[in-house]
Short mmCIF file of C-alpha atoms (C1' of nucleotides) in Angstrom, two decimals:
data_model
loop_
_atom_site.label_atom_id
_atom_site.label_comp_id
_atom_site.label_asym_id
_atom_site.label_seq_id
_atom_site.Cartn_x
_atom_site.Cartn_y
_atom_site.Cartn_z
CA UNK A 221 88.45 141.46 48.90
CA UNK A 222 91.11 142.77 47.08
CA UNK A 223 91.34 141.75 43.14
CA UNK A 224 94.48 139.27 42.84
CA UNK A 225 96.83 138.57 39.72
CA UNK A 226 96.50 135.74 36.71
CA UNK A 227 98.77 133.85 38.42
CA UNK A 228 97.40 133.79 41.74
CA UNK A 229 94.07 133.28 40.70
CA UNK A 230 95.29 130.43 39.22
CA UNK A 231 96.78 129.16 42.13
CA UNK A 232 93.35 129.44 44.07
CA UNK A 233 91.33 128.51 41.50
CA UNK A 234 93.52 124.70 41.22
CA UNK A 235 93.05 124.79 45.20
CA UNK A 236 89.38 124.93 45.17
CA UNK A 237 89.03 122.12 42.51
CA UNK A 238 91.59 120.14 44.65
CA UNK A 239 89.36 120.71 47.59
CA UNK A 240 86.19 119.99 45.87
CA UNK A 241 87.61 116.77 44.08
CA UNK A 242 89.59 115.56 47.87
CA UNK A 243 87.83 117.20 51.03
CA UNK A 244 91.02 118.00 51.93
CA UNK A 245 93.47 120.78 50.97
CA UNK A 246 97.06 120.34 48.70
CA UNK A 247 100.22 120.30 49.14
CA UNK A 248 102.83 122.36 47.55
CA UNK A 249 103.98 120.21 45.58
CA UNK A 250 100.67 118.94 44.32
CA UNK A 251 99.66 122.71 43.53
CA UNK A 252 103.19 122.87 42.16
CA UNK A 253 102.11 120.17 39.36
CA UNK A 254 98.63 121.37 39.07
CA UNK A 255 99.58 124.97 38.49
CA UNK A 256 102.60 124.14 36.30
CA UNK A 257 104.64 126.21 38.79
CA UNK A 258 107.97 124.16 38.69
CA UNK A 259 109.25 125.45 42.22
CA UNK A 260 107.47 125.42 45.79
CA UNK A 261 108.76 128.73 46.22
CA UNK A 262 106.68 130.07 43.69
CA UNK A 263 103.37 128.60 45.61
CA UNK A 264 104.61 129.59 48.83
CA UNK A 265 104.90 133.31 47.45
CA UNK A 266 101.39 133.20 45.79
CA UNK A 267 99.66 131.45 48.70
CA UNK A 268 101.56 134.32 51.09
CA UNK A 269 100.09 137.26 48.78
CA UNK A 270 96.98 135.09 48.69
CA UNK A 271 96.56 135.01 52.47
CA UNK A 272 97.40 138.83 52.72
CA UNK A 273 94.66 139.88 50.24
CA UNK A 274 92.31 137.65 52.68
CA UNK A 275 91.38 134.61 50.38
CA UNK A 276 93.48 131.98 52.14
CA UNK A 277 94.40 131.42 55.72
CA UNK A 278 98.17 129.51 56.17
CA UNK A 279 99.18 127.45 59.04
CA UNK A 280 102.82 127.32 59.47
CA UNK A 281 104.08 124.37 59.79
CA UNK A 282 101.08 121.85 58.98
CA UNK A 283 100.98 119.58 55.65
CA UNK A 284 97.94 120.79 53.96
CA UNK A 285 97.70 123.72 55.86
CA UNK A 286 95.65 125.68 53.55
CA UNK A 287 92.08 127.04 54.51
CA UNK A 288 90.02 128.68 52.16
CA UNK A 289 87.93 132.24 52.95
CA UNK A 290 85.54 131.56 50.59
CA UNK A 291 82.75 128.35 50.89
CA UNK A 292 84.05 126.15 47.87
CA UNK A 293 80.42 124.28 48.35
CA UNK A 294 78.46 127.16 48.31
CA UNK A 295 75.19 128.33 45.15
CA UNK A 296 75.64 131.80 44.56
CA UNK A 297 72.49 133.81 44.90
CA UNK A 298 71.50 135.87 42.39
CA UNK A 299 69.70 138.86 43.39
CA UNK A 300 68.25 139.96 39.93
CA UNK A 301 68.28 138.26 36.34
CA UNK A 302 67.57 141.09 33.41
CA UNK A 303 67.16 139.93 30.27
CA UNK A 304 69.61 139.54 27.40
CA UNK A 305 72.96 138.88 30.02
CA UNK A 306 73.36 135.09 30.58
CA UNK A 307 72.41 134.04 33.88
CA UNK A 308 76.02 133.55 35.52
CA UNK A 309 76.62 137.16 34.54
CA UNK A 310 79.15 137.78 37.78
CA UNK A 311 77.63 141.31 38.24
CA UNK A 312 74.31 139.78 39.58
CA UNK A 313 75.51 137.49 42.30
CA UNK A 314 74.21 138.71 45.39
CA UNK A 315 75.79 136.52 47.64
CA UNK A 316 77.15 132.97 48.42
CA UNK A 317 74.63 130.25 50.48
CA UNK A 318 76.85 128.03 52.55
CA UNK A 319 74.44 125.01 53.17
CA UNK A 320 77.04 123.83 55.83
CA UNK A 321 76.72 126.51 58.03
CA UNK A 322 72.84 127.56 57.02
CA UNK A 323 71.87 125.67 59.97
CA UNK A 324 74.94 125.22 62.68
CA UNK A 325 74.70 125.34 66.36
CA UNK A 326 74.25 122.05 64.98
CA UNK A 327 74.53 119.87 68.11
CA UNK A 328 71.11 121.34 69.88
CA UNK A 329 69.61 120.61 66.29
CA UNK A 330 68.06 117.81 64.60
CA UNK A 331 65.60 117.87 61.58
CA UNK A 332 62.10 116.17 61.23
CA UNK A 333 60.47 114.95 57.88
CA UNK A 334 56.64 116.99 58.12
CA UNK A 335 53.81 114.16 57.82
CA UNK A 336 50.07 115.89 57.37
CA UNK A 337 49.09 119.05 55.77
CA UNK A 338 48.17 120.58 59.16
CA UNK A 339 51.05 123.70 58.65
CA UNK A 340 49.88 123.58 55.10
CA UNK A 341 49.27 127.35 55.12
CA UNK A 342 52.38 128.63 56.87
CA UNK A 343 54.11 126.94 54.01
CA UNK A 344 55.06 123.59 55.40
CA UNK A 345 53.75 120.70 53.76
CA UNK A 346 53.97 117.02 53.84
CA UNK A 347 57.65 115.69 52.87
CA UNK A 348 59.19 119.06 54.39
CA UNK A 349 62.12 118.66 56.34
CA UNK A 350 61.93 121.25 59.06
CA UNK A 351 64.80 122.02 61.42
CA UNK A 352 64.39 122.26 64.78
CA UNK A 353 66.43 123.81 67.58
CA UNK A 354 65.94 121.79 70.33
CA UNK A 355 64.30 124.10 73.59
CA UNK A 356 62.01 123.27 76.38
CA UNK A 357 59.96 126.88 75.85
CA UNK A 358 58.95 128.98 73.17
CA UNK A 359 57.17 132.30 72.50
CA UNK A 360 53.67 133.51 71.15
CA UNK A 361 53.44 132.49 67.64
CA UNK A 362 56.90 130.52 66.95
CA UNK A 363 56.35 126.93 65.45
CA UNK A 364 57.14 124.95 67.45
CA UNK A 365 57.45 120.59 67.57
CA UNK A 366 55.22 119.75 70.21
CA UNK A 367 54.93 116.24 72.31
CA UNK A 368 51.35 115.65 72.49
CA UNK A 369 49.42 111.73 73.57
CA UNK A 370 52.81 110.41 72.63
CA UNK A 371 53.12 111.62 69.32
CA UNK A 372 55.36 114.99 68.04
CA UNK A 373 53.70 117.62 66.44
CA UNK A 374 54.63 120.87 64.34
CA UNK A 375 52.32 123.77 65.25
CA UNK A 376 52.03 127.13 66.05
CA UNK A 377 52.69 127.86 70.09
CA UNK A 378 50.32 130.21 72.23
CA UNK A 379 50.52 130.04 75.85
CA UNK A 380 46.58 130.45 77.50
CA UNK A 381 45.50 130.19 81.28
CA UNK A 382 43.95 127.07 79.93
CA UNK A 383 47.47 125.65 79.16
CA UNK A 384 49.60 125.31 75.72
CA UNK A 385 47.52 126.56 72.67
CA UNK A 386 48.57 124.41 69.50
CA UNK A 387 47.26 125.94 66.67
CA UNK A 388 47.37 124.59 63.51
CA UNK A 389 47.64 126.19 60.06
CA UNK A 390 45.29 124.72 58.06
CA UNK A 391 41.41 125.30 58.54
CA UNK A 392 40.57 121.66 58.59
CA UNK A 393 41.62 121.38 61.52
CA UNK A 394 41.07 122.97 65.05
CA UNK A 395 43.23 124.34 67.62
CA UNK A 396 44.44 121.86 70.44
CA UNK A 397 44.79 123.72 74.21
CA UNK A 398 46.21 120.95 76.37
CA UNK A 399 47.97 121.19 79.85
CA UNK A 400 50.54 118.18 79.20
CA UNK A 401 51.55 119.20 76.06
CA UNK A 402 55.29 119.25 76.14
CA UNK A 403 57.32 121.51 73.47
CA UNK A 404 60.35 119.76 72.47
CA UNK A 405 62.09 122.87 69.86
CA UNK A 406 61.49 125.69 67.83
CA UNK A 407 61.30 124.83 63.55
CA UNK A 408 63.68 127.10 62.68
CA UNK A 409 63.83 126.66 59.36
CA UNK A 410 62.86 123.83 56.27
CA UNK A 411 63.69 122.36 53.38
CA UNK A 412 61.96 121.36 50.29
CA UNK A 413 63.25 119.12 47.16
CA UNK A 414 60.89 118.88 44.73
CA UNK A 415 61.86 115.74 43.15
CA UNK A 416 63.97 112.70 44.65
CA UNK A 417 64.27 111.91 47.86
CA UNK A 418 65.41 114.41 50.90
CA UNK A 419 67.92 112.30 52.35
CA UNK B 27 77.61 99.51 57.95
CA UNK B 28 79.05 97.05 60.49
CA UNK B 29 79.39 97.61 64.01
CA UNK B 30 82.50 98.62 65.10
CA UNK B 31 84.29 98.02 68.27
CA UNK B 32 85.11 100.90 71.09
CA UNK B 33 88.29 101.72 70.11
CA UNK B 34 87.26 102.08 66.45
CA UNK B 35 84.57 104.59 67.54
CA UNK B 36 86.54 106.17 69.61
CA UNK B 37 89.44 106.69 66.22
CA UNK B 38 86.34 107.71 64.07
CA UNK B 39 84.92 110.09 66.67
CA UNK B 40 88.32 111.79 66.85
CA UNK B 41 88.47 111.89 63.12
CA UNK B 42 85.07 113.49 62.78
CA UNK B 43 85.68 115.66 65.41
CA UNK B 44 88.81 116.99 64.19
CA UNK B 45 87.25 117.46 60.11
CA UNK B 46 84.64 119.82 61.98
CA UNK B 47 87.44 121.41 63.89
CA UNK B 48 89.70 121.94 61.00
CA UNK B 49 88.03 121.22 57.45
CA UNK B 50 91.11 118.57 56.82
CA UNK B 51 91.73 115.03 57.63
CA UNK B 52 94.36 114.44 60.73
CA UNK B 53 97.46 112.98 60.20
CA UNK B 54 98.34 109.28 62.18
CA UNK B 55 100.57 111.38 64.71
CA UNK B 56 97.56 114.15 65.55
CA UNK B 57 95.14 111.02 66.01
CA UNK B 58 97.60 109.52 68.41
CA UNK B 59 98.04 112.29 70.76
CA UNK B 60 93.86 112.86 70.30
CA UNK B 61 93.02 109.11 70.79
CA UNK B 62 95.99 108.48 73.49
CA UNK B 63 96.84 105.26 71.54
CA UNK B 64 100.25 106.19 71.87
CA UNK B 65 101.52 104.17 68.57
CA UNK B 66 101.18 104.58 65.19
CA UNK B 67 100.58 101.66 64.21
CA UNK B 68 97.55 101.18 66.32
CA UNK B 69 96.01 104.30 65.03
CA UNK B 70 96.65 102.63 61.37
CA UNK B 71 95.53 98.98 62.84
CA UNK B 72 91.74 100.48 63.37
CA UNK B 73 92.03 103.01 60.31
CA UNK B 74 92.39 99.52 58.17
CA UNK B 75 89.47 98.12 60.11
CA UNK B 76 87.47 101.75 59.80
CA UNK B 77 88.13 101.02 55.94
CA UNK B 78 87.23 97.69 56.35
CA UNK B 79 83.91 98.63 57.61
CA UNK B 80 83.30 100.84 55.42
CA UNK B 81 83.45 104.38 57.31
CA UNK B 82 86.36 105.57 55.63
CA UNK B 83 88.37 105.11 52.81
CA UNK B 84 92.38 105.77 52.96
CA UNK B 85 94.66 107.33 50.24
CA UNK B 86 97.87 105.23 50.37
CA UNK B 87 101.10 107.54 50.31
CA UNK B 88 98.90 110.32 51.36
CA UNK B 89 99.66 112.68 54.35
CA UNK B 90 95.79 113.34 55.89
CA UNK B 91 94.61 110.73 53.10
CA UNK B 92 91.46 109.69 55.42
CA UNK B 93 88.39 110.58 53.66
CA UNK B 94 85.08 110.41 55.80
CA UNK B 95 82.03 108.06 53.98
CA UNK B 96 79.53 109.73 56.17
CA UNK B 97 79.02 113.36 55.94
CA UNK B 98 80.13 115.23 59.01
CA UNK B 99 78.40 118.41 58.63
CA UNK B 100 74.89 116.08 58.27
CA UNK B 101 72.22 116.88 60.48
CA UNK B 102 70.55 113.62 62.24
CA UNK B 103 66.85 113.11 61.11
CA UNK B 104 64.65 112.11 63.28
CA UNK B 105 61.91 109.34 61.90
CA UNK B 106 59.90 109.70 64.88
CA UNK B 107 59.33 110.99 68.39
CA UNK B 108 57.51 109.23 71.11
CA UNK B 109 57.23 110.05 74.82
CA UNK B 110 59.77 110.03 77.83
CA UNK B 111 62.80 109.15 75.34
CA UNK B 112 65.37 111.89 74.91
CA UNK B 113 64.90 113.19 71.54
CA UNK B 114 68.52 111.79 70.58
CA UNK B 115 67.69 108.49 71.30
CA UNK B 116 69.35 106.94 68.61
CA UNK B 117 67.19 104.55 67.19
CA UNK B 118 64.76 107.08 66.04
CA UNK B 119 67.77 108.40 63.41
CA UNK B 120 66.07 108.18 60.57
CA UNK B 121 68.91 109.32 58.13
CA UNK B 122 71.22 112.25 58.05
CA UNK B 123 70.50 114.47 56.24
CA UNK B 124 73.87 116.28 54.25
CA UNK B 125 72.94 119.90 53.40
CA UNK B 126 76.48 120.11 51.45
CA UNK B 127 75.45 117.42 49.08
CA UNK B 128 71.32 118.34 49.36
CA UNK B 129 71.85 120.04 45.71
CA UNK B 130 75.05 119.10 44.44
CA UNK B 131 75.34 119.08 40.57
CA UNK B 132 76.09 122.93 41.57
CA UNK B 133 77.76 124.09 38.21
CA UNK B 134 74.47 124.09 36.80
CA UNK B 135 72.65 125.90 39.59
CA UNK B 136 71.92 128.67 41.37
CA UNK B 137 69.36 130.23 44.16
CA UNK B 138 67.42 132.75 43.95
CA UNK B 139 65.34 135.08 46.51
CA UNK B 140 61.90 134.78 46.33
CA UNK B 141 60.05 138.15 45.72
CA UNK B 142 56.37 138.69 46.19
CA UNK B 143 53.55 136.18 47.09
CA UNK B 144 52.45 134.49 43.51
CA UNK B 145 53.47 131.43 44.61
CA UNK B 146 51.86 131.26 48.65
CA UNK B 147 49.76 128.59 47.69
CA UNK B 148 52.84 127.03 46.34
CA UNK B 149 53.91 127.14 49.71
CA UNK B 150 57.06 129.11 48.40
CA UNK B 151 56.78 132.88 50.35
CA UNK B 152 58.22 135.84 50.02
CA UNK B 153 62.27 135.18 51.30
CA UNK B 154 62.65 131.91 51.09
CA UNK B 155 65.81 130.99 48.59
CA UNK B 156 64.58 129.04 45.31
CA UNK B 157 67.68 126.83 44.23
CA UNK B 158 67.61 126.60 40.60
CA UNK B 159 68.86 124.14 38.23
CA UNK B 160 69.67 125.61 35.05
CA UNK B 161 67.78 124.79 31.75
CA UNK B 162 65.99 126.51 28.81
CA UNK B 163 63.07 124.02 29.03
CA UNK B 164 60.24 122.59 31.61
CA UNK B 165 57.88 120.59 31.59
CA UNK B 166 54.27 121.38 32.19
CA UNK B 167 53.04 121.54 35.83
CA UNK B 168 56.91 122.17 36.75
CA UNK B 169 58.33 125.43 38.96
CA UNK B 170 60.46 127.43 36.83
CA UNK B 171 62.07 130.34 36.45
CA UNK B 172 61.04 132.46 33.72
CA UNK B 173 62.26 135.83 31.99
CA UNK B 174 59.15 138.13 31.38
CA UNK B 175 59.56 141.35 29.90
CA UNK B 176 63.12 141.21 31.80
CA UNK B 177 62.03 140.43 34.82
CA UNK B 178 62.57 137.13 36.83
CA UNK B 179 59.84 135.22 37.74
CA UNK B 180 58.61 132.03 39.79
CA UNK B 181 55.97 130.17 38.46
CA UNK B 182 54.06 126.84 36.78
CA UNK B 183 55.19 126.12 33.90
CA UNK B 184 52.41 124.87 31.00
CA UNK B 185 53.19 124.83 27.37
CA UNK B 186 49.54 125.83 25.05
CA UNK B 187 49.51 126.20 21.74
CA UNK B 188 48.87 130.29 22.06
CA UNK B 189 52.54 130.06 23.64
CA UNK B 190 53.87 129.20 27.24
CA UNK B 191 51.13 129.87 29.94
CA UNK B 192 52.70 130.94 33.76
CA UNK B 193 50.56 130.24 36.44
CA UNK B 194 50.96 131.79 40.14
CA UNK B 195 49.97 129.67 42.98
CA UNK B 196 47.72 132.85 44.71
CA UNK B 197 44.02 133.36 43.44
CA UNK B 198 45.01 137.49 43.31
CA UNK B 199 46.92 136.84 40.35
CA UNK B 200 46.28 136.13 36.88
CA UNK B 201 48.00 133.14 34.79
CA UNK B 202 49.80 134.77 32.19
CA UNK B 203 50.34 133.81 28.81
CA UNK B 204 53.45 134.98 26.49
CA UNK B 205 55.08 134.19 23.21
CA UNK B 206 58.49 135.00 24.14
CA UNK B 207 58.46 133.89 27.56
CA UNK B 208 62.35 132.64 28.15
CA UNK B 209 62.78 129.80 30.64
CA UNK B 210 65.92 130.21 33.11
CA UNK B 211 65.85 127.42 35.23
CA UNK B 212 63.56 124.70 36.79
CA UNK B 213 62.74 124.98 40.60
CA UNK B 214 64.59 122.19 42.21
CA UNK B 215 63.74 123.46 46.00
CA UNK B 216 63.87 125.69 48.50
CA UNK B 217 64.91 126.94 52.01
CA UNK B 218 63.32 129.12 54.43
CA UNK B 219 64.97 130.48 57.51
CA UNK B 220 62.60 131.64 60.38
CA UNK B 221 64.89 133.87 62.03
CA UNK B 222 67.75 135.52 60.95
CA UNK B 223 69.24 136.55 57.36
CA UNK B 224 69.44 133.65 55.34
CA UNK B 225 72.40 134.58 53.36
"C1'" DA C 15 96.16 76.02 82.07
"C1'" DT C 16 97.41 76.67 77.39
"C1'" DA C 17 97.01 78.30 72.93
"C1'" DT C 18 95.25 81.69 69.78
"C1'" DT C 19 93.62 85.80 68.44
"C1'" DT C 20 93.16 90.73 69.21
"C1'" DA C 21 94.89 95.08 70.66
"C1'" DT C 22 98.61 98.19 71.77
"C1'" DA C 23 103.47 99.88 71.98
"C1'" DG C 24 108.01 101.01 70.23
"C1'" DC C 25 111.19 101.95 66.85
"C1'" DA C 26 113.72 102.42 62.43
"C1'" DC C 27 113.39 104.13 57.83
"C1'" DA C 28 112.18 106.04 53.42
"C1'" DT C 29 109.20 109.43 51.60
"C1'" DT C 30 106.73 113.44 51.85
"C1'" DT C 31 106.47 118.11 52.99
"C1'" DG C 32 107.23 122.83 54.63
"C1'" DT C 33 111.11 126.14 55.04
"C1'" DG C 34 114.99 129.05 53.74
"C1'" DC C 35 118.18 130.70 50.70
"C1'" DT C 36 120.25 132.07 46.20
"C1'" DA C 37 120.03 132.47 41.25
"C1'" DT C 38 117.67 133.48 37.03
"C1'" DT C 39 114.14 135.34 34.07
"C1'" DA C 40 110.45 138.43 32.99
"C1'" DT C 41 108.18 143.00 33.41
"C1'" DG C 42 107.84 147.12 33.71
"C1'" DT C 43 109.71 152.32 34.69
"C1'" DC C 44 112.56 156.17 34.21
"C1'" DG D 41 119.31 151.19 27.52
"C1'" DA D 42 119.77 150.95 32.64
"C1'" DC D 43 117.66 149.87 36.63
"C1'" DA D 44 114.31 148.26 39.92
"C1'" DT D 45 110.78 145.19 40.98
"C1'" DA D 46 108.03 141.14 40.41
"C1'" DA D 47 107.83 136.42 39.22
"C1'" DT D 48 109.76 131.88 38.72
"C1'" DA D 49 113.23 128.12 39.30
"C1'" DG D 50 116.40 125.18 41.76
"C1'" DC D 51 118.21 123.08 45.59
"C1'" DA D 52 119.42 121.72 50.33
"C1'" DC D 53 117.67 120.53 54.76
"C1'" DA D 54 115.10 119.59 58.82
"C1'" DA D 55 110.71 118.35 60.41
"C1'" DA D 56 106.67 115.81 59.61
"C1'" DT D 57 104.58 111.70 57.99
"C1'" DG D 58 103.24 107.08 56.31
"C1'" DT D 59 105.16 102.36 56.24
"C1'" DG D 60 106.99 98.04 57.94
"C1'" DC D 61 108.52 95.17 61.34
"C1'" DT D 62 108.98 93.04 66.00
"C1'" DA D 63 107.65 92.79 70.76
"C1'" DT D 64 104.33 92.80 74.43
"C1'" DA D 65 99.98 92.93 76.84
"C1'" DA D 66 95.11 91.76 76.98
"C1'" DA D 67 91.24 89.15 75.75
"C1'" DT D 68 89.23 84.93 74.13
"C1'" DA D 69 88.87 80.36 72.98
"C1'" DT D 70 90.17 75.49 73.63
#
DNA sequence: ATATTTATAGCACATTTGTGCTATTATGTC
DNA sequence: GACATAATAGCACAAATGTGCTATAAATAT
C-alpha cells in the first residue's frame, strides 16, 4: 500500500471510527464535520486519492458508498515482541486476523461446543468450540464429527475393511470401528476463551 | 425475541442478506425492489415492527440507518445432534456464535503465533494464534505472555517469593524462575485452523 | 354479512446526499 | 519574487432518500 498524506490519513482514520462506532459507512458530509473539512469537495478529493492508493473502494452514485480495504475489526498479529520496544511497536505486526472471514464458506458451516476430554490430546478439550464444514466423507486422519447410536461425536476418521475407524485422542478410551457410523463434517478449526462464556 | 410474521422475515432476510452482500445497511428504495413490496411505506410499516420486535433498531433521519441486533457474520451453534434430522434443523441452534465480537475490547489486544510445544499439554500447539489482552500483571495459574531475556513467551503464570516462576504445560521442559521476568499480556484464547494459513 | 384490523400501494414533499464547477488559499519550486 | 501545483472552500443542482398522508386490498373478527 502506498503511504498517504496527514490529511488523508485523517480522513480514513475518522472513517474507520465511524464504521466501528455505526456498522455502516459516512457520508460526506458527516466526514466533512468529523474531519473539520468545511467542503465535500475536499472529501471527495481525499477519498478519490484514497481509493487510488488502494485503501478505499468508491461506488458512484450510492449514499455511503464507502468500503474499506482494510478489516476495521481485525487483532493485529504480532510476529515477534523484543524487549525494551512497547508492544504496539508498528514494526512487529505481522499481519491482520479478520475473525469474520477466519471461517467463511460459512453456509456449509456450523460450530459445535466439545463435551468430554476424548480429543484431549489433539488439543481439543471440553468447552471448545470446533468448526465444522459440513461433508458426507472424509480422509485418513482428518477429525471429523461423527453420528454414532444417535449421538455426534468428534474423532479422528480411518476408513478399515471392518468399516469407519473412530479413534479417539485420549488413551482412556478405545477406538470405535462401526459400519453405521455416519460422518456428518470435517472440524476445521476451534476456538478457545479462557474465561466467560463462548457465546 | 418475538416471532415475527412472513413478510417481516422475509424484510429481515433481505436486510441480512444484503449487509453480507455489501457491509452497509440498504436504503427503503433497495429493500423495495429486493422484497417486491413495491411501496415505501410498507417496507417502513415492517421495519417499525422489526424494531418493535426487537431485530433491529432504526436511526431516524438516517439514509441506511437500519442497524442489525443479531450479528450477521455469526456462525449457528449447534447444542446437539441426534439421528435422521438434517443437521440445520433449527431447534438444535444453540446460540450463534459472533467471531467479530468473540474478543472485542480490541484496543487492548493483540494475537500472537504460537511457537514451539511448551504449552501441548496446555492444549495450545505450535500455530495456533494466542489472542492477548494486554496487561503488566497475572495472576497465578493464569496464561500469559511473558518477556524473558527478550524473547516472547507462553506460559503459567505463578508469583514465589524467589521471583515470578513460568511453567510450560510439556514434561520436556523445565519451569523457569526469573527476577526480571516482564509480563506482556494475559492469554485470553486461542484459534487453530486445520487447514490452510490462518492469517 | 358487516365491521375492524392488518397489510400493501401510491404519491407528494422536504431533506439528505453525491456531483460538478469555480474561486481561494497554502505549499512548495525554480 | 514568480509560478505551478496541491489543498481547501463555497455553492448550485439533480438524484436519492426518509417522511407523512390517503387510498385500497386482504385478512380476521363479530
Amino acid at each position: 500500500m502506498k503511504n498517504i498524506s496527514k490529511s488523508q490519513s485523517k480522513v480514513l482514520n475518522c472513517i474507520t471510527d465511524w464504521v466501528k462506532a455505526h456498522d455502516y459507512p459516512p457520508t460526506l458530509r458527516e466526514l466533512s464535520k468529523l474531519t473539520g473539512f468545511k467542503s465535500t469537495w475536499t472529501i471527495r478529493y481525499h477519498l478519490n486519492n484514497l481509493q487510488e492508493a488502494g485503501y478505499i473502494k468508491l461506488k458512484k452514485g450510492f449514499s455511503r458508498g464507502i468500503i474499506l480495504m482494510k478489516n476495521v475489526f481485525g487483532i493485529p498479529v504480532l510476529g515477534s515482541i523484543s524487549a525494551g520496544k512497547p508492544v504496539d511497536a508498528i514494526e512487529n505486526i505481522d499481519g491482520q486476523i479478520d475473525l469474520s472471514n477466519m471461517f467463511k464458506d460459512q453456509k456449509d458451516m456450523f460450530a459445535l461446543k466439545v463435551k468430554g476430554d476424548s480429543m484431549q490430546d489433539a488439543g481439543i478439550f471440553e468447552g471448545d468450540i470446533a468448526f465444522v464444514k459440513k461433508q458426507l466423507t472424509a480422509q485418513d486422519g482428518e477429525i471429523v464429527v461423527a453420528l454414532l447410536d444417535s449421538e455426534a461425536v468428534v474423532k479422528k476418521y480411518y476408513l478399515t475393511k471392518s468399516g469407519i475407524k473412530l479413534v479417539p485422542a485420549n488413551q482412556k478410551y478405545q477406538p470405535i470401528i462401526s459400519k453405521n457410523a455416519q460422518i456428518i463434517g470435517k472440524v476445521v478449526g476451534i476456538i478457545r476463551k479462557y474465561s466467560g462464556r463462548n457465546i
